[in-house]
Coordinates of C-alpha atoms and ligand atoms in Angstrom, one line a residue:
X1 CA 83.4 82.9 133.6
X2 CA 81.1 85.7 136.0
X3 CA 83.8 86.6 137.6
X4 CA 86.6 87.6 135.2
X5 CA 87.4 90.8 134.6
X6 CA 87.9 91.7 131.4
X7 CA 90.3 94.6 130.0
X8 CA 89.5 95.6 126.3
X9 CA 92.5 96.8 124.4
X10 CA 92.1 98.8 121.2
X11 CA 94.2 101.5 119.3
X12 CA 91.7 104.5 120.4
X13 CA 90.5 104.6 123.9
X14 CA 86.0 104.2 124.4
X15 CA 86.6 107.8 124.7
X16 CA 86.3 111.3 122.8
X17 CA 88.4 114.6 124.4
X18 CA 87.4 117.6 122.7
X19 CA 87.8 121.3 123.4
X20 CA 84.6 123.3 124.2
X21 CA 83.9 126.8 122.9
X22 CA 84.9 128.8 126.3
X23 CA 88.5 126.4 125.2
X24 CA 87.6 124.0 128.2
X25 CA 88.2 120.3 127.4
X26 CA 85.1 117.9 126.9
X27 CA 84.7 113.9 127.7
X28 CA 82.6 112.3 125.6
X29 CA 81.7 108.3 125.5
X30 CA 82.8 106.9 122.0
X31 CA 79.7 106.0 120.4
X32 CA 80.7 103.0 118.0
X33 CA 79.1 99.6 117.9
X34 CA 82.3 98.4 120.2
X35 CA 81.3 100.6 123.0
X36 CA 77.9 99.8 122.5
X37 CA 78.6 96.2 123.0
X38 CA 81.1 95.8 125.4
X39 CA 79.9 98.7 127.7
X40 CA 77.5 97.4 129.0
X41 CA 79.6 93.8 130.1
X42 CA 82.8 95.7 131.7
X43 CA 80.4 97.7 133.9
X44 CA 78.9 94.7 135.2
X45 CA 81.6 92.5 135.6
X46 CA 83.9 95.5 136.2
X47 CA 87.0 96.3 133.9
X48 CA 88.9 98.8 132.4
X49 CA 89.6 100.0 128.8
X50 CA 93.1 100.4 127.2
X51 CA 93.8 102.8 124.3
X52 CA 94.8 105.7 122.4
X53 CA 93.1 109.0 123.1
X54 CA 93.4 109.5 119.5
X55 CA 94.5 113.4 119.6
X56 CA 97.7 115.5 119.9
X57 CA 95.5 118.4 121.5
X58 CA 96.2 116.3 125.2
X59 CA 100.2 117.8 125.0
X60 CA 98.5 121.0 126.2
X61 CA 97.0 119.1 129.3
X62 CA 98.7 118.7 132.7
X63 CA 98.9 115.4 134.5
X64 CA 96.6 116.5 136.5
X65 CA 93.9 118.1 134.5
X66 CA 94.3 114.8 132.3
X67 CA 93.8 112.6 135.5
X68 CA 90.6 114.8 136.5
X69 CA 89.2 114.1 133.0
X70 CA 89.6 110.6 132.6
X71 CA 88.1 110.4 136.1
X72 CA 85.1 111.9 135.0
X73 CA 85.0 109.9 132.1
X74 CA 85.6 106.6 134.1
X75 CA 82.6 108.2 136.0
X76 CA 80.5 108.4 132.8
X77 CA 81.3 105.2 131.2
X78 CA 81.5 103.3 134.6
X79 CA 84.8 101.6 134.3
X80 CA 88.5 102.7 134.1
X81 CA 90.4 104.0 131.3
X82 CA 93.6 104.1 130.7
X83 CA 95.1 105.8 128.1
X84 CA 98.6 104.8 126.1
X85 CA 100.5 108.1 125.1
X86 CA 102.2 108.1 121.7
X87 CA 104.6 110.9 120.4
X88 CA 104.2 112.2 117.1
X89 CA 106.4 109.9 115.3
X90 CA 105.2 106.8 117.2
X91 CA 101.8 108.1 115.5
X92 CA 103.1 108.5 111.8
X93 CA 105.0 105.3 112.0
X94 CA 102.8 102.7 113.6
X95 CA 99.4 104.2 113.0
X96 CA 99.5 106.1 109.7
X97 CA 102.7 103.8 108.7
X98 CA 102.6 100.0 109.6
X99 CA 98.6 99.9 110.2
X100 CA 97.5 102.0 107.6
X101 CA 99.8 102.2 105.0
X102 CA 101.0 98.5 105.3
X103 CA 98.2 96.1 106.9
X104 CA 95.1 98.0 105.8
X105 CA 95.9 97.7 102.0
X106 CA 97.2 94.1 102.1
X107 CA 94.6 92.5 104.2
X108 CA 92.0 94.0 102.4
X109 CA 94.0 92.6 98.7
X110 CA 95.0 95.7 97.6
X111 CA 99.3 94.8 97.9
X112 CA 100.1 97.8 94.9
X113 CA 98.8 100.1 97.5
X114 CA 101.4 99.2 100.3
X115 CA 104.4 101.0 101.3
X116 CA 106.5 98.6 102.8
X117 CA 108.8 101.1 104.6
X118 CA 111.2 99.4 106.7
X119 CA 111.1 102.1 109.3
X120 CA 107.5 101.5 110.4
X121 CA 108.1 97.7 111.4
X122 CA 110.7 99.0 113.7
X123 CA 108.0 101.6 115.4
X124 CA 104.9 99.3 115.0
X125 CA 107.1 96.8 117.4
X126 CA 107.7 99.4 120.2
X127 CA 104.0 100.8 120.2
X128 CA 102.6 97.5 121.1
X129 CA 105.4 96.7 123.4
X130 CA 104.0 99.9 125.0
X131 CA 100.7 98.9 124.7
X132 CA 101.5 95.5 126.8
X133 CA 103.6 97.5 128.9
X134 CA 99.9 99.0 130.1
X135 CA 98.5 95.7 130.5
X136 CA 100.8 94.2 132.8
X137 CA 100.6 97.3 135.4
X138 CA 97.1 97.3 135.2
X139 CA 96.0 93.8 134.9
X140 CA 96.5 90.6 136.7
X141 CA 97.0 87.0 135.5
X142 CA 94.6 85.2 137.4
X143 CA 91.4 88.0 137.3
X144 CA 91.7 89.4 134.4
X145 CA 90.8 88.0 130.4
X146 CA 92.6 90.7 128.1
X147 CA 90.4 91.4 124.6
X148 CA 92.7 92.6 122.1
X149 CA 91.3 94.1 119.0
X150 CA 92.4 94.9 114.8
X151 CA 95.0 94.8 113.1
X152 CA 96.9 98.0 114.7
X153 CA 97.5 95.4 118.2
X154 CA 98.6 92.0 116.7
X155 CA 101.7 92.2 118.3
X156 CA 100.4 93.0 122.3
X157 CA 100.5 89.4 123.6
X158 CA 103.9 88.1 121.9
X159 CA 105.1 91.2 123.4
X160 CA 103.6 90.1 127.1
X161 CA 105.4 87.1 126.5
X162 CA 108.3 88.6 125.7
X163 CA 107.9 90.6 129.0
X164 CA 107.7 87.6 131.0
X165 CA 104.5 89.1 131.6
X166 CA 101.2 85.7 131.2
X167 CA 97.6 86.9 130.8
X168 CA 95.1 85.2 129.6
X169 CA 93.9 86.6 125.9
X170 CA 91.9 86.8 122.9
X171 CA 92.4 89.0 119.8
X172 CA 89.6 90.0 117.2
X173 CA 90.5 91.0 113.8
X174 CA 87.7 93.3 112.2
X175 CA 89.7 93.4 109.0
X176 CA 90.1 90.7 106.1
X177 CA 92.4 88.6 106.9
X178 CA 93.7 87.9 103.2
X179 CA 95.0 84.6 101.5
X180 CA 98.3 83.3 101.5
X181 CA 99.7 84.5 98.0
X182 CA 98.9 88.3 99.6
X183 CA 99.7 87.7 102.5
X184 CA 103.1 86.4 101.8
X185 CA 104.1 89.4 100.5
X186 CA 104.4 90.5 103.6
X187 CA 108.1 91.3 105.0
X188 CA 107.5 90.3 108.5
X189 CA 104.9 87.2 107.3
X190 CA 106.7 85.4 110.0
X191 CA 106.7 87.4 112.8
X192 CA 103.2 88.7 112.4
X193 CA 101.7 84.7 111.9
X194 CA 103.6 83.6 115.2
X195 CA 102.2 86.8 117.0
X196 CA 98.9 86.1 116.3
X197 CA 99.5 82.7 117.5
X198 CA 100.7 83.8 120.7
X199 CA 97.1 84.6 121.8
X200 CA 94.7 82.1 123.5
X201 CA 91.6 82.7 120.7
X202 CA 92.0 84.1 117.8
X203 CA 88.8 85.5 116.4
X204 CA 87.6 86.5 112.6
X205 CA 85.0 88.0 110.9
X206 CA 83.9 85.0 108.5
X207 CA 84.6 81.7 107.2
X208 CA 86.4 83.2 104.6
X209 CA 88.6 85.1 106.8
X210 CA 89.8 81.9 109.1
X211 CA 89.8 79.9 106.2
X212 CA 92.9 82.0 104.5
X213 CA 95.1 82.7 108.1
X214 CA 94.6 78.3 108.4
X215 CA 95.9 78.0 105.1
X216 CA 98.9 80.3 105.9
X217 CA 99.3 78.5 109.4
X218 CA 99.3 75.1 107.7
X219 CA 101.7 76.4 104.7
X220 CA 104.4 78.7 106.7
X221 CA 104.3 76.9 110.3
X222 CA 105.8 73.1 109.7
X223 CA 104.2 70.6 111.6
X224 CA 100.6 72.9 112.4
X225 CA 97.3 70.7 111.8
X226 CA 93.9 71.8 112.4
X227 CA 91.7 70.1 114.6
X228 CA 87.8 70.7 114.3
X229 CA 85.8 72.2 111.6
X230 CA 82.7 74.3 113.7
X231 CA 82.6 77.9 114.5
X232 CA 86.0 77.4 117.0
X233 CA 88.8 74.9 115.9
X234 CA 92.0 74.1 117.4
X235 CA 95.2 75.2 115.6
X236 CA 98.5 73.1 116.8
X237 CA 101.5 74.1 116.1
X238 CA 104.5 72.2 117.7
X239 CA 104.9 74.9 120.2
X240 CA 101.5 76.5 121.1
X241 CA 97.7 75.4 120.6
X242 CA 95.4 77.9 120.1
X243 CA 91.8 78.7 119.7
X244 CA 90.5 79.9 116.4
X245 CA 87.1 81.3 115.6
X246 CA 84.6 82.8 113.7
X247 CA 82.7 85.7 114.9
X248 CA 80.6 87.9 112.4
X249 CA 80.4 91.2 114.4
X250 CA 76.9 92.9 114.4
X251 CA 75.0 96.1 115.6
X252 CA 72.7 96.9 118.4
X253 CA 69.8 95.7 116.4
X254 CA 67.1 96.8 118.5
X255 CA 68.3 100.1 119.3
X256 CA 68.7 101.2 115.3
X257 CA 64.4 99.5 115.0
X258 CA 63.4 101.9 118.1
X259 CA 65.3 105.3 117.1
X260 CA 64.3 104.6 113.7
X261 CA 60.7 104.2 114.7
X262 CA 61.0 107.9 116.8
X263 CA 59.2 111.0 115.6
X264 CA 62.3 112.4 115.1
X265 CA 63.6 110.3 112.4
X266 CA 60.5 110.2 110.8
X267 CA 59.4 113.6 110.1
X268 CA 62.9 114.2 108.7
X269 CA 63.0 111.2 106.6
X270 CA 59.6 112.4 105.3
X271 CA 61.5 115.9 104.5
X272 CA 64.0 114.2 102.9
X273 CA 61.5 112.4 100.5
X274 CA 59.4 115.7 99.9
X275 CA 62.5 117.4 98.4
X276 CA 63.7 114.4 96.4
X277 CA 59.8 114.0 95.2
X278 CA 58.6 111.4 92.5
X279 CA 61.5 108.7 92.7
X280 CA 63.2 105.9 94.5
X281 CA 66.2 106.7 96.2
X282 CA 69.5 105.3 96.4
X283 CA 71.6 105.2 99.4
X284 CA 75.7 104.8 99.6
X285 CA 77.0 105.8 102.9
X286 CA 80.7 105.0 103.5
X287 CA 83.9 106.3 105.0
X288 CA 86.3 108.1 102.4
X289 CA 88.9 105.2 101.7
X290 CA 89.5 103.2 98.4
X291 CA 88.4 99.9 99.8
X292 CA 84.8 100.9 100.1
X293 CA 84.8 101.1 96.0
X294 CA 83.3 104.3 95.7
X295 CA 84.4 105.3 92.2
X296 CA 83.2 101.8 91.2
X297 CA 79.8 102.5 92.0
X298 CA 79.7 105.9 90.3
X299 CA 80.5 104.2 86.9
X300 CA 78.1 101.4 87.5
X301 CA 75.4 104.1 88.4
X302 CA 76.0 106.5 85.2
X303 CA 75.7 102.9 83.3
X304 CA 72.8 102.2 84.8
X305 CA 71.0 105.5 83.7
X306 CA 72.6 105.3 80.6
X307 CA 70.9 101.3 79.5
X308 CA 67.9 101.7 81.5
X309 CA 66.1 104.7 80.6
X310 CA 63.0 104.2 82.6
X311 CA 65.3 104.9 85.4
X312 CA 66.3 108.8 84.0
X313 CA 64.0 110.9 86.5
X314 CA 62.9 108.0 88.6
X315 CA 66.2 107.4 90.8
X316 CA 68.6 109.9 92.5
X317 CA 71.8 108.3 94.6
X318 CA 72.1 109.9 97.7
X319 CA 76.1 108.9 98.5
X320 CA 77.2 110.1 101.9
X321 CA 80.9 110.4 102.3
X322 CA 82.2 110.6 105.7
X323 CA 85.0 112.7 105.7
X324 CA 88.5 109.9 107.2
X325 CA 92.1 110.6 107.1
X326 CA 92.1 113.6 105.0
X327 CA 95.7 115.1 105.3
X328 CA 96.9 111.4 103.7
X329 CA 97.3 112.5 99.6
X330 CA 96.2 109.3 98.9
X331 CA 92.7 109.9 100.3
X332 CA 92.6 113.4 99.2
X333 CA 93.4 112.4 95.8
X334 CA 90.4 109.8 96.3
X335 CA 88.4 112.4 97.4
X336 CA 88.7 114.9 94.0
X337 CA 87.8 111.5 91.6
X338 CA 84.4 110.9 93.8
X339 CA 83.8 114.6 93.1
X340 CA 84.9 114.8 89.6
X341 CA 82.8 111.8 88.5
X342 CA 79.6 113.0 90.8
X343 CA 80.2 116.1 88.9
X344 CA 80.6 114.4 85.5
X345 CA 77.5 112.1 86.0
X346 CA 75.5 115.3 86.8
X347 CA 76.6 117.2 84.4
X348 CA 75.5 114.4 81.2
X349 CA 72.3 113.3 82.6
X350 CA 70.9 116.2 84.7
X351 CA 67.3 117.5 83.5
X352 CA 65.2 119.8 84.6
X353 CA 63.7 118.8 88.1
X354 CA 66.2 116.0 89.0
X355 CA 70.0 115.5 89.0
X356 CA 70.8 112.4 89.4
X357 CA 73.4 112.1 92.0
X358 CA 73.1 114.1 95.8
X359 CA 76.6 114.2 97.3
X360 CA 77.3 114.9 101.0
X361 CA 81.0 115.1 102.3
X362 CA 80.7 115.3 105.8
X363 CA 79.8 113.3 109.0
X364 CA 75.6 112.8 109.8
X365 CA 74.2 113.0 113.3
X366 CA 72.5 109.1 114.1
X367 CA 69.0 111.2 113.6
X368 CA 70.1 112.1 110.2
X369 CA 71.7 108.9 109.6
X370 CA 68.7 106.9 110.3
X371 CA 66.5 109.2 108.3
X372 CA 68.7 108.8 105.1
X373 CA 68.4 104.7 105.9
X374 CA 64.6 105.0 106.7
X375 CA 63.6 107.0 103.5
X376 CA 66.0 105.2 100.9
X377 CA 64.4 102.4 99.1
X378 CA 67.5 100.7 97.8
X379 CA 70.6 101.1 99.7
X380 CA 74.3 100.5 97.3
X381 CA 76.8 99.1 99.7
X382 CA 79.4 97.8 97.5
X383 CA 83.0 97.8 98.9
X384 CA 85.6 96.0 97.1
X385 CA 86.5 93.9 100.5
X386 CA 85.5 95.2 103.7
X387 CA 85.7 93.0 106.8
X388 CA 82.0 92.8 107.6
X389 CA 80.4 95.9 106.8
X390 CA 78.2 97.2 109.6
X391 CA 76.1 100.2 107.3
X392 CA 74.5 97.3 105.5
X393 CA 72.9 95.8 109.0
X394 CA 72.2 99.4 110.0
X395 CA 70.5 99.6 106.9
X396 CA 68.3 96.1 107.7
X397 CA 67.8 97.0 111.0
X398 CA 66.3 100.5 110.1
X399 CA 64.0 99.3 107.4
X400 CA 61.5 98.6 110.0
X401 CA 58.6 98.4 107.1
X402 CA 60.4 96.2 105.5
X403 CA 60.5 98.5 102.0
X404 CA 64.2 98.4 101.7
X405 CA 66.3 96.1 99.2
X406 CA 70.1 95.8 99.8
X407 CA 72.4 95.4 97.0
X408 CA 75.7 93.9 98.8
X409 CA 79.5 93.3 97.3
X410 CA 80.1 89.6 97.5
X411 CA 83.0 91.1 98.8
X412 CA 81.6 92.4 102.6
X413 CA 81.8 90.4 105.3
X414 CA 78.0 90.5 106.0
X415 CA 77.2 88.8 102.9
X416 CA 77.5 85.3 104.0
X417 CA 74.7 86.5 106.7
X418 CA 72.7 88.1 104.4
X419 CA 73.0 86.5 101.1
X420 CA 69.6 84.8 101.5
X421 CA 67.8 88.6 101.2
X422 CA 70.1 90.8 99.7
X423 CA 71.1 90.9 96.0
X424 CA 74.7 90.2 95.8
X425 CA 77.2 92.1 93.0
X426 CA 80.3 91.6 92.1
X427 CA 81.4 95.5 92.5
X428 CA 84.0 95.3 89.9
X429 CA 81.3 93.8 87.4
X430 CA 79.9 97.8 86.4
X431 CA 77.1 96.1 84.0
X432 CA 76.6 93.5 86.9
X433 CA 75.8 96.2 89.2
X434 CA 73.7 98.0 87.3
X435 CA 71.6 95.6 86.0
X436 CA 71.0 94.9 90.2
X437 CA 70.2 98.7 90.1
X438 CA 67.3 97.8 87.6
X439 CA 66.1 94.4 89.1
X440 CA 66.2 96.5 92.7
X441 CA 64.0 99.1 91.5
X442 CA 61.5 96.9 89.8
X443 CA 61.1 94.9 92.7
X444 CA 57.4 94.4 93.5
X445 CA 56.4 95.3 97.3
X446 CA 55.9 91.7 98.4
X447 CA 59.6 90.5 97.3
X448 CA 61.0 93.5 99.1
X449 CA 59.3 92.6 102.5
X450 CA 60.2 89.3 102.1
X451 CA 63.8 89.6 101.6
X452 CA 64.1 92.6 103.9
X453 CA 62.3 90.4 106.6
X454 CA 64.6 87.5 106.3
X455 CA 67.6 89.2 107.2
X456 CA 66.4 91.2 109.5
X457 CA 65.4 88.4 111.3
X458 CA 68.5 87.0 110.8
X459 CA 70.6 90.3 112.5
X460 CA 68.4 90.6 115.4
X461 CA 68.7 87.3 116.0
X462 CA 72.6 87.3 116.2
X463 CA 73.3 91.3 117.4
X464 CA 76.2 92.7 119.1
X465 CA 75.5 91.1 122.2
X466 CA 75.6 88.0 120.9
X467 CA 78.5 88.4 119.5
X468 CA 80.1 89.7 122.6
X469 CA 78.9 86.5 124.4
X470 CA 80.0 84.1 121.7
X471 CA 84.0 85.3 122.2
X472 CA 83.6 85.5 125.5
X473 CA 82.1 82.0 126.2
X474 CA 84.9 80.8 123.1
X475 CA 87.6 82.9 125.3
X476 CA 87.0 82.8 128.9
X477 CA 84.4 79.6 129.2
X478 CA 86.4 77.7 126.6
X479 CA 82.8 76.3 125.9
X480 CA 83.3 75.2 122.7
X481 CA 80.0 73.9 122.1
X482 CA 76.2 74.8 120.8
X483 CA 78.2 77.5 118.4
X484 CA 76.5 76.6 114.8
X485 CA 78.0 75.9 111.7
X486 CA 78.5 79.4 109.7
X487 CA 78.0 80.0 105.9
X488 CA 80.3 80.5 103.5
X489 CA 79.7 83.1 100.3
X490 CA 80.1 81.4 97.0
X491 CA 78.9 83.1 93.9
X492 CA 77.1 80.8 91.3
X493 CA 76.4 82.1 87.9
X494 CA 73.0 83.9 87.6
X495 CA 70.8 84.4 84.9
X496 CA 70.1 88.0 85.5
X497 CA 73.9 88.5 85.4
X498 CA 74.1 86.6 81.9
X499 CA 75.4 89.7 79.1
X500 CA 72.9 88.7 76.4
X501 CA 69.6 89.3 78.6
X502 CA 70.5 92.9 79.4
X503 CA 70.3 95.7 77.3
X504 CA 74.2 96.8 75.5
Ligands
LIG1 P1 84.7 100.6 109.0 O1 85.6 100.4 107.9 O2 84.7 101.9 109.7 O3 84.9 99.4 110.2 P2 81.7 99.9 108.8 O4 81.6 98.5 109.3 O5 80.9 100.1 107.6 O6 83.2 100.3 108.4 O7 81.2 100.9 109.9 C1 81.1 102.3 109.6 C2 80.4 102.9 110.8 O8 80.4 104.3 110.7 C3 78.9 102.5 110.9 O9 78.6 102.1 112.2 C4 78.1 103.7 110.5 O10 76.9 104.0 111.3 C5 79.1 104.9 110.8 N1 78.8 105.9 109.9 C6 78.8 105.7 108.5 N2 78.4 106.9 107.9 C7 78.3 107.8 108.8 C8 78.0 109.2 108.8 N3 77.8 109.8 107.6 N4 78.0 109.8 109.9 C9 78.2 109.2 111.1 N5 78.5 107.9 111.2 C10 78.5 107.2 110.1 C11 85.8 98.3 110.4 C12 85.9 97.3 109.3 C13 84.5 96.8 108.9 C14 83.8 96.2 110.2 C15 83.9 97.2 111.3 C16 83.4 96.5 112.6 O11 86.5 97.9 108.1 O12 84.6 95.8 107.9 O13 82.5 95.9 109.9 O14 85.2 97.6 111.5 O15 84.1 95.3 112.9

C-alpha cells in the first residue's frame, strides 16, 4: 500500500491562479479541507493532482508562462499538477449544465429545480472523457491508485475503460446520493449507475447515502446482490464487483483548536462581542445556494422572536453569506429573498440598541471565520440536505471552551456523527426550529459543555486524516477489516417538538 502512488482527480485543480496588482499572475495552494488532507499523503508517497484551473483568465497565458507557473506551484505544493483545459462551452455545459444544473439539484432532492437539457449530457460525456484522457498519459496501471472525486467526474473510469486504458480506482461522492424514486428521474439513470460501477470503491458520505445508490443497484441492475453490511460491502452485479463504502469526510480538527486558541482570533472575537454587547449570538455561515435553506431559517428566526419574547434584545443572528455562482439568475434571485427578508425581519422587530439580524455577503479570512465561530454561542446550520456539512465540525472544533450548542438539520450529513450533542431540527419544521432556538439559548452552562464535549471528541477522533486513511486502506489495501459499524439518523418524536407545549 506504501508504495502506490496516488493521483487525485477533481473538477478544480489544488490550486488558485490569480493576477497580482502590477497584472503579474499569482500561485496560490487551494486551501480547502481536501488539500488539507491529501497534501500531506501525495508528498510523501509522491503523486500528482488532476484538475480544472477553474478560470478563463489562463487564455491570456502562453504555454510557456503556464508551464513556469505550474512549476512553481508543483514546487510549492510538492507534487505535480496537471491541469485539464476546458473551452468556454465545455464550461457552461458540463460544469454550470450537467453538474450544476442537473446533478446538484437532484442528488440533493430538489428534481423541480433540474434542467434536464439534453445538450449538456452530450458535453458532460466529452469532459470526462478528457479528463481520463489525462490520466492515462500521466498515470501508470501498476503504480498508480487514481482518487476520483464528486459528482462533476462520475464518468472518468467508464471512460478509461472505454479507452482501453486499466487503472486501478476509487471515486468519492461528497454530495447526497438521493433515493431511487429521485433518482430515477434521471434521463441517463442507466448510464450514470453503470459508470459508477465501473470503479473499484465507491465511497459515500453516510449510511444514508449508500443505503439509497444499493437500493437503485439492486432495483435497476438485474441480478446485483449485496454482500456484507459494515462500513465496506461488496456490490455484484453479473459483470463487475465492486467495493462500496462509507466514509463521513471531516476537518483538520486540531488545526481549527490551535488557530482558534491564537491571540489573533481571540482579541477579534472579543471585538466582535463588545459591539454585539448584552446578548447571545447566533451564527449561520453558508455558501449562497438554495440547498443550504437559508430563507428557511430566516422565517424560523422572525418566529422565534415573535413567540418568545424573552429573546427580543437578548439574540442577534449573525448569517454569513459567502458570495457562490453569482451570474446564475437562479442564485441571484436567491440572493435578493435572503436580503429582502433580513431586511423585513429588521425592519418589524428592530429597537433601539439592537437589530436583530447582522448580515454579511462576502467571503471571511480563516481569522475572521474562527472569530465569528469562537464568539457565537449557538451556531444555526440547517441546510435542507447537504452531503455532510463541514461548517458544523468547524464550528465543534473551534468551541475549544466548550460554550457552543449546535442546532443541526436532520438533513446534513454530519448529523449521524453528531446527533448525540447537537440538537437536531427538522429545517422545514419553522416552529420546530425555533422552539430549538429557545431550548439553545436557555441551555445551562453544564449541558452545553457536555454536549459540545461529546462531539468534539467524537471529530477529533475521526478527522480528515482518518478519513483519508480509511479510503485508502478500503481502496488500495483492500483491508476490509477493523472499519466500525456507522450510525444511521433517524428522528423519533420529541417532546419539546410536541405543538401544545410551545407557545402559539
Ligand atoms: P460545500 O457545499 O461547499 O461542500 P461545506 O461542507 O459546508 O459545504 O463546506 C463549506 C466550506 O467553506 C467550509 O470548509 C468553510 O470553512 C468554508 N467557508 C464557509 N464560509 C466561509 C466564509 N465566509 N469565508 C471563507 N470560507 C468559508 C461540499 C458538500 C458538503 C460536504 C463538502 C465536503 O456540499 O456537504 O461537506 O463538500 O465533502
Amino acid at each position: 500500500m506504501e508504495t502506490t502512488r496516488l493521483a487525485v482527480v477533481s473538477n478544480r485543480l489544488a490550486i488558485v491562479v490569480e493576477k497580482g496588482s502590477a497584472g503579474e499572475w499569482l500561485i496560490k495552494s487551494g486551501s480547502g479541507g481536501l488539500v488539507t488532507a491529501l497534501g500531506p499523503v501525495l508528498r510523501d508517497r509522491g503523486g500528482l493532482w488532476i484538475g480544472w484551473l477553474g478560470s478563463n483568465l489562463l487564455e491570456s497565458l502562453d504555454d510557456q508562462a503556464l508551464e513556469t507557473l505550474l512549476a512553481e506551484g508543483s514546487r510549492e505544493t510538492g507534487y505535480s499538477l496537471k491541469p485539464v483545459e476546458l473551452t468556454e462551452e465545455e464550461i457552461q455545459k458540463y460544469y454550470f449544465g450537467f453538474s450544476n444544473e442537473i446533478l446538484w439539484p437532484l442528488f440533493h432532492d430538489l428534481p423541480s429545480r433540474c434542467n434536464f437539457d439534453p445538450a449538456y449530457w452530450e458535453v458532460y460525456e466529452r469532459v470526462n472523457e478528457k479528463f481520463a484522457g489525462k490520466i492515462a498519459e500521466n498515470t501508470g496501471e501498476e503504480e498508480d491508485y487514481v482518487w476520483v472525486h464528486d459528482y462533476q467526474l462520475i464518468l472518468v473510469a467508464d471512460q478509461l475503460k472505454k479507452m482501453g486504458v486499466n487503472r486501478h480506482t476509487g471515486f468519492f461522492l461528497h454530495i447526497p446520493f438521493p433515493p431511487l424514486d429521485g433518482f430515477i428521474r434521471l434521463p441517463w439513470r442507466f448510464q450514470i449507475l453503470e459508470a459508477m460501477l465501473q470503479y473499484d470503491l465507491v465511497g459515500f458520505q453516510t449510511v444514508r447515502d449508500r443505503r439509497n445508490f444499493l437500493d437503485c443497484v439492486r432495483m435497476l441492475i438485474p441480478d446485483s446482490k449485496v454482500i456484507g453490511h459494515g462500513q465496506v460491502a461488496r456490490c455484484l452485479t453479473p459483470r463487475r464487483e465492486v467495493l462500496v463504502g462509507t466514509f463521513p469526510i471531516s476537518i483538520d480538527f486540531r488545526q481549527f483548536a490551535e488557530i482558534a486558541g491564537t491571540r489573533e482570533v481571540e482579541d477579534l472575537a472579543w471585538i466582535i462581542h463588545a459591539n454585539l454587547p448584552d446578548r447571545q449570538l447566533i451564527l449561520g455561515v453558508d455558501r449562497l445556494d438554495y440547498t443550504k435553506g437559508i430563507p428557511h431559517r430566516l422565517h424560523a428566526f422572525a418566529n422565534a422572536l415573535e413567540r418568545y419574547p424573552d429573546l427580543r434584545k437578548h439574540i442577534t443572528l449573525v448569517q454569513v453569506v459567502v458570495p457562490s455562482r453569482e451570474d446564475v439568475p437562479e442564485y441571484d434571485a436567491l440572493k435578493r429573498e435572503i436580503e429582502r427578508l433580513v431586511g423585513e425581519i429588521n425592519g418589524r422587530f428592530t429597537e433601539v440598541g439592537w437589530t436583530p439580524i447582522h448580515y454579511i455577503y462576502r467571503s471571511l479570512s480563516r481569522v475572521e471565520l474562527l472569530a465569528y465561530y469562537r464568539t457565537c454561542e449557538i451556531a444555526l446550520v440547517t441546510p435542507l440536505k447537504d452531503g455532510m456539512n463541514l461548517v458544523a465540525k468547524e464550528y465543534c472544533a473551534s468551541s475549544i471552551e466548550n460554550n457552543g450548542v449546535l442546532i443541526l438539520s436532520e438533513f446534513a450529513g454530519a448529523a449521524a456523527q453528531l446527533q448525540n450533542g447537537a440538537l437536531l431540527v427538522n429545517p422545514y419544521d419553522i416552529k420546530g426550529v425555533a422552539d430549538a432556538i429557545h431550548e439553545a439559548f436557555l441551555m445551562d452552562p453544564e449541558t452545553r459543555h457536555a454536549r459540545m464535549e461529546k462531539m468534539r471528541r467524537s471529530i477529533q477522533r475521526n478527522d480528515i486524516f482518518h478519513w483519508v486513511n480509511a479510503f485508502l486502506r478500503a481502496g488500495i489495501a483492500k483491508n476490509l477489516s477493523q472499519f466500525p459499524r456507522l450510525e444511521l439518523f433517524l428522528p423519533k418524536p420529541s417532546p419539546k417538538t410536541e405543538q401544545q407545549k410551545s407557545p402559539q
